[in-house]
Amino acid sequence: MRVHTLIRFVILAAILTGGCSKRSEPNTDAQGLALGSLHSGTTIPQVIAEYGQPELAMTNNGVICMAMYQKLGLAFLASKGIVSSISVSPHCTLQTKEGVGIGSSRAAVIKAYGEPTSAKVNARGFEALTYQRLGLVCELKDNTVDSMTIIFDTAK
């Protein structure tokens, strides 16, 4: 994972989830989204059982609140040991049940999830398709998904 991708994930996830400790605005429909076997309610111990020890981890009071698997293009934020968001970047081969993943076209994303809540181009020329009700952000480069973040409702 490139350094700027790591920084982008940490900033985006911190903004959208309120950091390691709590969420600022739950996305109640995100419960239906899954990325491979990862879904709402997945715990950090389950992630470790499936992917091994993370290459990089941050803890809060001895509990992992961020885990990164750079070689797999996966990063997780957690609240109280439960995954609150998943971010994927190039190298990740996981897809949602609708078949959306890294390399998917803009048209495929819209076919799977409909029109986004917002679509904005950032200063680097990447377009961010945000599906607020789903807790999904797809960042596109040249009309293909370059990174994705799913934010789960962990407030329940």
PDB file of N, CA and C in Angstrom, residues 3-4 9 14 18 42 73 88 91 100 112 127 129:
ATOM      1  N   VAL A   3       2.181   4.994   0.681  1.00  0.00           N
ATOM      2  CA  VAL A   3       2.067   5.814   1.884  1.00  0.00           C
ATOM      3  C   VAL A   3       0.889   6.766   1.775  1.00  0.00           C
ATOM      4  N   HIS A   4       0.690   7.406   0.605  1.00  0.00           N
ATOM      5  CA  HIS A   4      -0.426   8.340   0.498  1.00  0.00           C
ATOM      6  C   HIS A   4      -1.770   7.631   0.594  1.00  0.00           C
ATOM      7  N   PHE A   9      -6.548   6.716   3.812  1.00  0.00           N
ATOM      8  CA  PHE A   9      -7.459   5.840   4.545  1.00  0.00           C
ATOM      9  C   PHE A   9      -7.625   6.298   5.982  1.00  0.00           C
ATOM     10  N   ALA A  14     -11.057   8.157   9.876  1.00  0.00           N
ATOM     11  CA  ALA A  14     -11.202   8.927  11.117  1.00  0.00           C
ATOM     12  C   ALA A  14     -12.328   9.941  10.997  1.00  0.00           C
ATOM     13  N   GLY A  18     -15.314   8.815  13.233  1.00  0.00           N
ATOM     14  CA  GLY A  18     -15.050   9.497  14.500  1.00  0.00           C
ATOM     15  C   GLY A  18     -13.844   8.924  15.213  1.00  0.00           C
ATOM     16  N   THR A  42     -18.195  -8.285  12.269  1.00  0.00           N
ATOM     17  CA  THR A  42     -16.911  -8.978  12.258  1.00  0.00           C
ATOM     18  C   THR A  42     -16.026  -8.397  13.352  1.00  0.00           C
ATOM     19  N   GLY A  73      -3.688  -5.108   0.773  1.00  0.00           N
ATOM     20  CA  GLY A  73      -4.470  -3.923   0.446  1.00  0.00           C
ATOM     21  C   GLY A  73      -5.695  -3.776   1.332  1.00  0.00           C
ATOM     22  N   VAL A  88     -10.115  -0.828   1.315  1.00  0.00           N
ATOM     23  CA  VAL A  88      -9.337  -1.651   0.400  1.00  0.00           C
ATOM     24  C   VAL A  88      -8.660  -0.751  -0.621  1.00  0.00           C
ATOM     25  N   HIS A  91      -4.228  -4.171  -4.875  1.00  0.00           N
ATOM     26  CA  HIS A  91      -3.737  -5.471  -4.394  1.00  0.00           C
ATOM     27  C   HIS A  91      -4.859  -6.262  -3.732  1.00  0.00           C
ATOM     28  N   VAL A 100     -18.558  -5.687  -6.784  1.00  0.00           N
ATOM     29  CA  VAL A 100     -17.797  -4.445  -6.866  1.00  0.00           C
ATOM     30  C   VAL A 100     -16.515  -4.584  -6.056  1.00  0.00           C
ATOM     31  N   ALA A 112     -24.772  -1.451  -9.460  1.00  0.00           N
ATOM     32  CA  ALA A 112     -24.936  -2.223  -8.224  1.00  0.00           C
ATOM     33  C   ALA A 112     -25.660  -1.436  -7.136  1.00  0.00           C
ATOM     34  N   GLU A 127     -12.247  10.639  -8.412  1.00  0.00           N
ATOM     35  CA  GLU A 127     -13.662  10.905  -8.143  1.00  0.00           C
ATOM     36  C   GLU A 127     -14.114  10.025  -6.984  1.00  0.00           C
ATOM     37  N   LEU A 129     -17.242   8.502  -5.140  1.00  0.00           N
ATOM     38  CA  LEU A 129     -18.671   8.212  -5.146  1.00  0.00           C
ATOM     39  C   LEU A 129     -19.055   7.830  -3.731  1.00  0.00           C
TER      40      LEU A 129
END
